[in-house]
GROMACS .gro file of C-alpha atoms in nm:
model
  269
    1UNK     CA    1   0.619   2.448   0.185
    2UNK     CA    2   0.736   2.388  -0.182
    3UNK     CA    3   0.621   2.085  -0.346
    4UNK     CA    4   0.929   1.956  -0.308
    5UNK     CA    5   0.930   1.949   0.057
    6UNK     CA    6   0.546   1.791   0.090
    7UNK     CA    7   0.493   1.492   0.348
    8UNK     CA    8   0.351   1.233   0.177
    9UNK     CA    9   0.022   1.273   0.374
   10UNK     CA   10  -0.026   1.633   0.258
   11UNK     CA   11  -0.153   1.489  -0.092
   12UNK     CA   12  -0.439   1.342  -0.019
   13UNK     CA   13  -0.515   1.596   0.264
   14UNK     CA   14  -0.553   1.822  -0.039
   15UNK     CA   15  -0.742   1.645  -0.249
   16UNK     CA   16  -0.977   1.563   0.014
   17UNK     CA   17  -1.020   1.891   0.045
   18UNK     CA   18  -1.050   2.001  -0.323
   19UNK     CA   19  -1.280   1.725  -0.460
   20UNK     CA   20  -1.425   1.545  -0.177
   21UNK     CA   21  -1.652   1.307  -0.359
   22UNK     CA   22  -1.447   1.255  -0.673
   23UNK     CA   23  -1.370   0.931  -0.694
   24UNK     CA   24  -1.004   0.880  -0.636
   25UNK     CA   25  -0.986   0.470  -0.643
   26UNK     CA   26  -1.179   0.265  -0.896
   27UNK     CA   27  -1.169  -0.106  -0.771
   28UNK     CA   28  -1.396  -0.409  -0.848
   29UNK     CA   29  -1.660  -0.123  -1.038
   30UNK     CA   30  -1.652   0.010  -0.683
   31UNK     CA   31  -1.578   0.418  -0.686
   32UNK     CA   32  -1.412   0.501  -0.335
   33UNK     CA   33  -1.423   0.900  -0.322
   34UNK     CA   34  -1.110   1.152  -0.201
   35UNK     CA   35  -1.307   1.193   0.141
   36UNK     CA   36  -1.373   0.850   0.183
   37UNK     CA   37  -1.017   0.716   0.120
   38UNK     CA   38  -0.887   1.000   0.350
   39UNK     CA   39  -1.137   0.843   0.645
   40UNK     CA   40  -1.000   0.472   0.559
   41UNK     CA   41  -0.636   0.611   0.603
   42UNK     CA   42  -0.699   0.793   0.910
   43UNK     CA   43  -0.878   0.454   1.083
   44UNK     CA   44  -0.580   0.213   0.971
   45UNK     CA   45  -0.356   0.511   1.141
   46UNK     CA   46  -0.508   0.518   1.476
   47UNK     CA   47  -0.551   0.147   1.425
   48UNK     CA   48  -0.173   0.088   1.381
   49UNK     CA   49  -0.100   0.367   1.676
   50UNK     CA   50  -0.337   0.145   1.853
   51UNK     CA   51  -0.108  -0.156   1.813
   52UNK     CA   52   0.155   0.042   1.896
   53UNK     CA   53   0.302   0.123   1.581
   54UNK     CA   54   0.486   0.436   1.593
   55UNK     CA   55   0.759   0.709   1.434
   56UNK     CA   56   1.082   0.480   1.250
   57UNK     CA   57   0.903   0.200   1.281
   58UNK     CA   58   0.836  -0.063   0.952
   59UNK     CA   59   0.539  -0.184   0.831
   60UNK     CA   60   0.577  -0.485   0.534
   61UNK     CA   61   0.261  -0.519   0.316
   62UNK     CA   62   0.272  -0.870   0.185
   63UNK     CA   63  -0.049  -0.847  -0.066
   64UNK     CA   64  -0.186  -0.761  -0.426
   65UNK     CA   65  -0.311  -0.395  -0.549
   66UNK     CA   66  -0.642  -0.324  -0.335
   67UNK     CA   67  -0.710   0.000  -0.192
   68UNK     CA   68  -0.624  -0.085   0.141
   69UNK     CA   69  -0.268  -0.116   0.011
   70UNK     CA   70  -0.289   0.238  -0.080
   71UNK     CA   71  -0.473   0.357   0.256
   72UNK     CA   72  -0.199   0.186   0.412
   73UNK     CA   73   0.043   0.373   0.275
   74UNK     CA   74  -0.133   0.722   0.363
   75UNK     CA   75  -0.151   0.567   0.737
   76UNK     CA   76   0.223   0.476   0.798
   77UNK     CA   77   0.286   0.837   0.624
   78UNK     CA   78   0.080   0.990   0.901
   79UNK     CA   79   0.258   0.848   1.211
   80UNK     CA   80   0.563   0.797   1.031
   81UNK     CA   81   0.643   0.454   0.982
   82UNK     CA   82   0.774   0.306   0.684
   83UNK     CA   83   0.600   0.038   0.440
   84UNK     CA   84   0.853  -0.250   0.315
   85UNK     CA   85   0.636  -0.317   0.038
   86UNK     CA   86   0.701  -0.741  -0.044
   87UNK     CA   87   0.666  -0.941  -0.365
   88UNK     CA   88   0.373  -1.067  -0.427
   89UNK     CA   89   0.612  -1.378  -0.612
   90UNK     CA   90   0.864  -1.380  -0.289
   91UNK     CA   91   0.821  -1.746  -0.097
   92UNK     CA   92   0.900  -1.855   0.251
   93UNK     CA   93   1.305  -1.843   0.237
   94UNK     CA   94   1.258  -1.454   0.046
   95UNK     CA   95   0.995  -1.359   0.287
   96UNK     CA   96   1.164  -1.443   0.588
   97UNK     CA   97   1.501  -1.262   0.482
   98UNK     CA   98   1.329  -0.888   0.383
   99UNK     CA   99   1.096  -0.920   0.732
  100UNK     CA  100   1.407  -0.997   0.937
  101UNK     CA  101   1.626  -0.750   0.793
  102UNK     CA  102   1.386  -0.474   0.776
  103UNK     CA  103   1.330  -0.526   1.119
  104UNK     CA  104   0.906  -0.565   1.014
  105UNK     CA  105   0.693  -0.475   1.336
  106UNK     CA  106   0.375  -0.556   1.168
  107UNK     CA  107   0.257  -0.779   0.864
  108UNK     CA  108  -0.038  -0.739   0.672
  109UNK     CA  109  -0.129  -1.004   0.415
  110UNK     CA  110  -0.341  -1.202   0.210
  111UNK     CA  111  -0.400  -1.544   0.272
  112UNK     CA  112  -0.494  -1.648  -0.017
  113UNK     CA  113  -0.475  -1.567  -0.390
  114UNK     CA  114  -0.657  -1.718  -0.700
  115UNK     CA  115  -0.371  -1.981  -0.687
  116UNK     CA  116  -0.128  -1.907  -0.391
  117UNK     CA  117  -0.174  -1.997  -0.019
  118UNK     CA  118   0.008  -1.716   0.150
  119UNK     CA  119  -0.070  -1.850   0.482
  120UNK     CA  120   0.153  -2.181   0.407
  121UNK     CA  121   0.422  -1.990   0.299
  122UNK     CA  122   0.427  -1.755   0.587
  123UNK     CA  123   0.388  -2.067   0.848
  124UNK     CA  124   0.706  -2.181   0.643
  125UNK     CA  125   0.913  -1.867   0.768
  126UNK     CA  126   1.242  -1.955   0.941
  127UNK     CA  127   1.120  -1.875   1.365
  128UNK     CA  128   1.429  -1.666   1.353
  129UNK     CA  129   1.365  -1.415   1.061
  130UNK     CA  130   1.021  -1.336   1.284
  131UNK     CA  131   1.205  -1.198   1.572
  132UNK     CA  132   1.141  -0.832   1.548
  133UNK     CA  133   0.718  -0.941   1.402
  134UNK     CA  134   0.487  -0.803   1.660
  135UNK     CA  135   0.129  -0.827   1.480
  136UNK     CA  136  -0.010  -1.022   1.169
  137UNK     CA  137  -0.354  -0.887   0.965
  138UNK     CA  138  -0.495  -1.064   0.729
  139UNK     CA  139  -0.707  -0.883   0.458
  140UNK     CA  140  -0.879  -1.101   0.268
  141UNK     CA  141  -1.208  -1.323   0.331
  142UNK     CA  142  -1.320  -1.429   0.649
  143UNK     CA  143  -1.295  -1.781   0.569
  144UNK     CA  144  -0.945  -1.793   0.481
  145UNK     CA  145  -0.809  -1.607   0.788
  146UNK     CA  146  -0.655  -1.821   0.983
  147UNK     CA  147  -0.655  -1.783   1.442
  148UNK     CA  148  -0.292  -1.823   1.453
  149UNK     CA  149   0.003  -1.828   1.209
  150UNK     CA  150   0.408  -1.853   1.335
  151UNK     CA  151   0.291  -1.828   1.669
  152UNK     CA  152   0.106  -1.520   1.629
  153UNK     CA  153  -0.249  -1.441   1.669
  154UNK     CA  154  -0.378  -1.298   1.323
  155UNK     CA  155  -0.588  -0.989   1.326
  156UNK     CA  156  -0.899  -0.969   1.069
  157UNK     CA  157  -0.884  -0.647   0.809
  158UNK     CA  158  -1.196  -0.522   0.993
  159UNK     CA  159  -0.992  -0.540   1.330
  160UNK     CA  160  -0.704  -0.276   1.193
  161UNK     CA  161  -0.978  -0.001   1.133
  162UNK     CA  162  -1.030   0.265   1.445
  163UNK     CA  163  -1.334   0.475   1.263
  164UNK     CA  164  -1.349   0.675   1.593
  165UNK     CA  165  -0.963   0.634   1.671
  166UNK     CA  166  -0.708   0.881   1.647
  167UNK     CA  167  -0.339   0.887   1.578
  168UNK     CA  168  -0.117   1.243   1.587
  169UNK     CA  169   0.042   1.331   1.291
  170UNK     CA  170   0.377   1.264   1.341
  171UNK     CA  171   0.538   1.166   1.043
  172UNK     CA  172   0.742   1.466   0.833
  173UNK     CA  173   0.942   1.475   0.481
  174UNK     CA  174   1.235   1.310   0.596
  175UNK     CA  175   1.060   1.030   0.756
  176UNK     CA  176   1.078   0.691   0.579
  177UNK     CA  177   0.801   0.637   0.319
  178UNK     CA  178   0.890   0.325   0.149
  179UNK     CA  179   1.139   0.029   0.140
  180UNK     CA  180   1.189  -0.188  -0.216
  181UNK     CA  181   1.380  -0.451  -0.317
  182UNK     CA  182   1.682  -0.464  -0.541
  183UNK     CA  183   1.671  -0.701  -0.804
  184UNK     CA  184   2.084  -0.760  -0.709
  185UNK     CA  185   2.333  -0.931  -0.910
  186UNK     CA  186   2.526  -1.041  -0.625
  187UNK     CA  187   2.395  -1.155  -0.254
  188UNK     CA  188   2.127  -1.072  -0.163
  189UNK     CA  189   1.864  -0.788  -0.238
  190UNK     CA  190   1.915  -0.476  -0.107
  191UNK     CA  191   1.696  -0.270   0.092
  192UNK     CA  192   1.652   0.088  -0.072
  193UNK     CA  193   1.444   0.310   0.162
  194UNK     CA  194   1.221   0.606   0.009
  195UNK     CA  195   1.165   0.948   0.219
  196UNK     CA  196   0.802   1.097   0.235
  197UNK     CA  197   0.981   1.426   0.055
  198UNK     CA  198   1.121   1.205  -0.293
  199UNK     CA  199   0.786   1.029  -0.298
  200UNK     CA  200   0.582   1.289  -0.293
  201UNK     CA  201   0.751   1.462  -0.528
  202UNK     CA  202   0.752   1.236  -0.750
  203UNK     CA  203   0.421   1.168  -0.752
  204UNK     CA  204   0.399   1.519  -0.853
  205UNK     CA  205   0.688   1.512  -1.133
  206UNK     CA  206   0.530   1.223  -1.285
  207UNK     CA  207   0.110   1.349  -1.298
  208UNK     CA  208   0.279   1.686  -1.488
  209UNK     CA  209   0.536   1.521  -1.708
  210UNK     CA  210   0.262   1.219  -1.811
  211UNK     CA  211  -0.033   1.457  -1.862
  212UNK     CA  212  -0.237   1.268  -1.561
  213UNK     CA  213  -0.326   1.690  -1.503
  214UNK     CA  214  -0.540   1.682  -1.841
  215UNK     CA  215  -0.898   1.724  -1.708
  216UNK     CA  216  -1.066   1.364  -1.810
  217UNK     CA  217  -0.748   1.196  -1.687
  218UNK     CA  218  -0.821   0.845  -1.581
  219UNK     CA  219  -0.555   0.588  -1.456
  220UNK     CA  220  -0.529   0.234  -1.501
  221UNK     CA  221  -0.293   0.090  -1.271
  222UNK     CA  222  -0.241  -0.290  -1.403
  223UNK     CA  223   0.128  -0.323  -1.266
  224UNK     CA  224   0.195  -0.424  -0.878
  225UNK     CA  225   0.219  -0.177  -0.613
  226UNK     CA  226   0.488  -0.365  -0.418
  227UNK     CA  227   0.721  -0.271  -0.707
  228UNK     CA  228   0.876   0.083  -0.791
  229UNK     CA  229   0.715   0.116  -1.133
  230UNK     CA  230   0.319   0.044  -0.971
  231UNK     CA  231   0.371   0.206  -0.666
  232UNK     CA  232   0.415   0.586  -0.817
  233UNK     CA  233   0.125   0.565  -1.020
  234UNK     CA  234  -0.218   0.611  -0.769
  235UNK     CA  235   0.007   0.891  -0.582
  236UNK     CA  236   0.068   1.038  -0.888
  237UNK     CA  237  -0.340   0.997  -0.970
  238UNK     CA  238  -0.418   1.145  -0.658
  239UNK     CA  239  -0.159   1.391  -0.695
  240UNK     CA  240  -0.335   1.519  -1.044
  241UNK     CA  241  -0.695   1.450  -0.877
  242UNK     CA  242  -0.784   1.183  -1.150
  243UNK     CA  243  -0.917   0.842  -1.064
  244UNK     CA  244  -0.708   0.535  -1.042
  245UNK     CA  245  -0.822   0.201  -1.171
  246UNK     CA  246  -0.681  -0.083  -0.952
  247UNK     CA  247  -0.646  -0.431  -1.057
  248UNK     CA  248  -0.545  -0.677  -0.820
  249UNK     CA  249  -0.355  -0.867  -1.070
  250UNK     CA  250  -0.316  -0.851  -1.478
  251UNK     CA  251  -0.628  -1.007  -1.646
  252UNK     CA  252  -0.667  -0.884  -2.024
  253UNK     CA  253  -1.006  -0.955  -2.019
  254UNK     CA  254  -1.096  -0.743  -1.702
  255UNK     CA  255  -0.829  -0.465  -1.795
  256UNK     CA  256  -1.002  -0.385  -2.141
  257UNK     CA  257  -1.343  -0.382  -1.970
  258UNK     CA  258  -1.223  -0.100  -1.754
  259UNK     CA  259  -1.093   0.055  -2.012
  260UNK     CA  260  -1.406   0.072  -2.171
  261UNK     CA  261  -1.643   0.137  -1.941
  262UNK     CA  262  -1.435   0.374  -1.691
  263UNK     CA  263  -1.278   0.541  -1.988
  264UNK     CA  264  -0.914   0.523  -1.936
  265UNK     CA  265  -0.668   0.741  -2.082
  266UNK     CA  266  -0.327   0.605  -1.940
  267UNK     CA  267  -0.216   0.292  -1.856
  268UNK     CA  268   0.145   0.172  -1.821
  269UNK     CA  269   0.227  -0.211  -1.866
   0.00000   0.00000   0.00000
């Protein structure tokens, strides 16, 4: 295949292969290696084919940068489902609208920020815009997930993850990657959906024409991954085989410390 005609999957198949224990995720000082992410991607898969999650269907991710976010996205490129990647700012009456016109099978969210309860605002959702809503997971602690929320019963994180699962590789180029929001001057937003074949080669595009391929390379990603301009950048990383710096959201103080101590030699704000 050219690059140009790469499932999404295919990158970090590569990498994993290449540099097995370089670390491709840097998160909370934590280093999460090529191989490692790879294995994480592959349980969520055969946990989501589990769940019955399969080819065309839509996954929304309703959460802030983690590496599950990303190992989610490797997953739903595996069996070919698409992520509708939601604002971390959206609130009940936006929420509702992008799950019931993406046609959402599955939800995975956090219930609880440093000053948002997720939960409340999801229990808020018009009954209606949940039609299509199959499963709920909740990544996040323990303590804040709740049994039950609109109905549904609410999976743990740990509960999505089939180590010794499996799930075929079904998903191709022209399969559905990604769905983002407009920002929209009139109505409401629209839906603009991403094949596996533009994102991955654009993840591509952008480690050569930003120098991410300079050996030393190390990404800071500070922006969030449920919008167009974060979500490039750890493909991209992982693309060029340099480690990506996560934050979950913007704090100076902790962005400047990993500058500092993990080295970092692009960032984009």
């Amino acid at each position: 295949m050219t690059p140009f005609s790469l499932p999404l999957w295919s990158l970090l198949e590569a990498a994993s292969v290449e540099q097995a224990q370089a670390p491709a995720i840097i998160f909370a000082r934590r280093r999460l290696s090529y191989a490692a992410l790879r294995q994480q991607s592959l349980a969520y898969a055969a946990g989501l084919h589990q769940l019955g999650i399969q080819r065309g269907d839509c996954v929304a991710i309703w959460m802030n940068n983690s590496p599950m976010w990303v190992a989610l996205v490797f997953a739903c490129a595996r069996i070919g489902a698409a992520v509708m990647a939601v604002n971390t700012r959206f609130r009940s009456a936006e929420l509702g609208d992008i799950l019931a016109r993406s046609g959402a099978r599955l939800l995975v969210y956090e219930p609880r920020s440093r000053t948002i309860d997720y939960t409340s605002v999801l229990q808020a959702v018009e009954p209606a815009c949940l039609r299509d809503l199959r499963h709920v997971v909740a990544a996040g602690e323990v303590a804040d997930v709740p049994r039950e929320v609109c109905g549904l019963r609410v999976l743990p994180a740990a509960s999505l993850s089939r180590p010794d699962g499996f799930a075929p590789e079904t998903g191709s180029v022209n399969d559905g990657c990604v769905m983002f929001t407009t920002s929209g001057t009139t109505s409401k937003p629209k839906l603009v959906l991403h094949v596996q074949r533009s994102i991955a080669a654009h993840a591509q595009d952008t480690a050569r024409a930003l120098g991410y391929t300079v050996p030393g390379s190390v990404i800071e990603v500070v922006t969030p991954l449920c919008g167009v301009s974060g979500f490039g950048m750890p493909f991209a990383a992982i693309a060029a085989r340099a480690p990506c710096g996560l934050s979950p959201a913007f704090d100076e103080s902790q962005v400047i410390d990993s500058i500092d101590k993990d080295r970092v030699t692009h960032i984009h704000a």
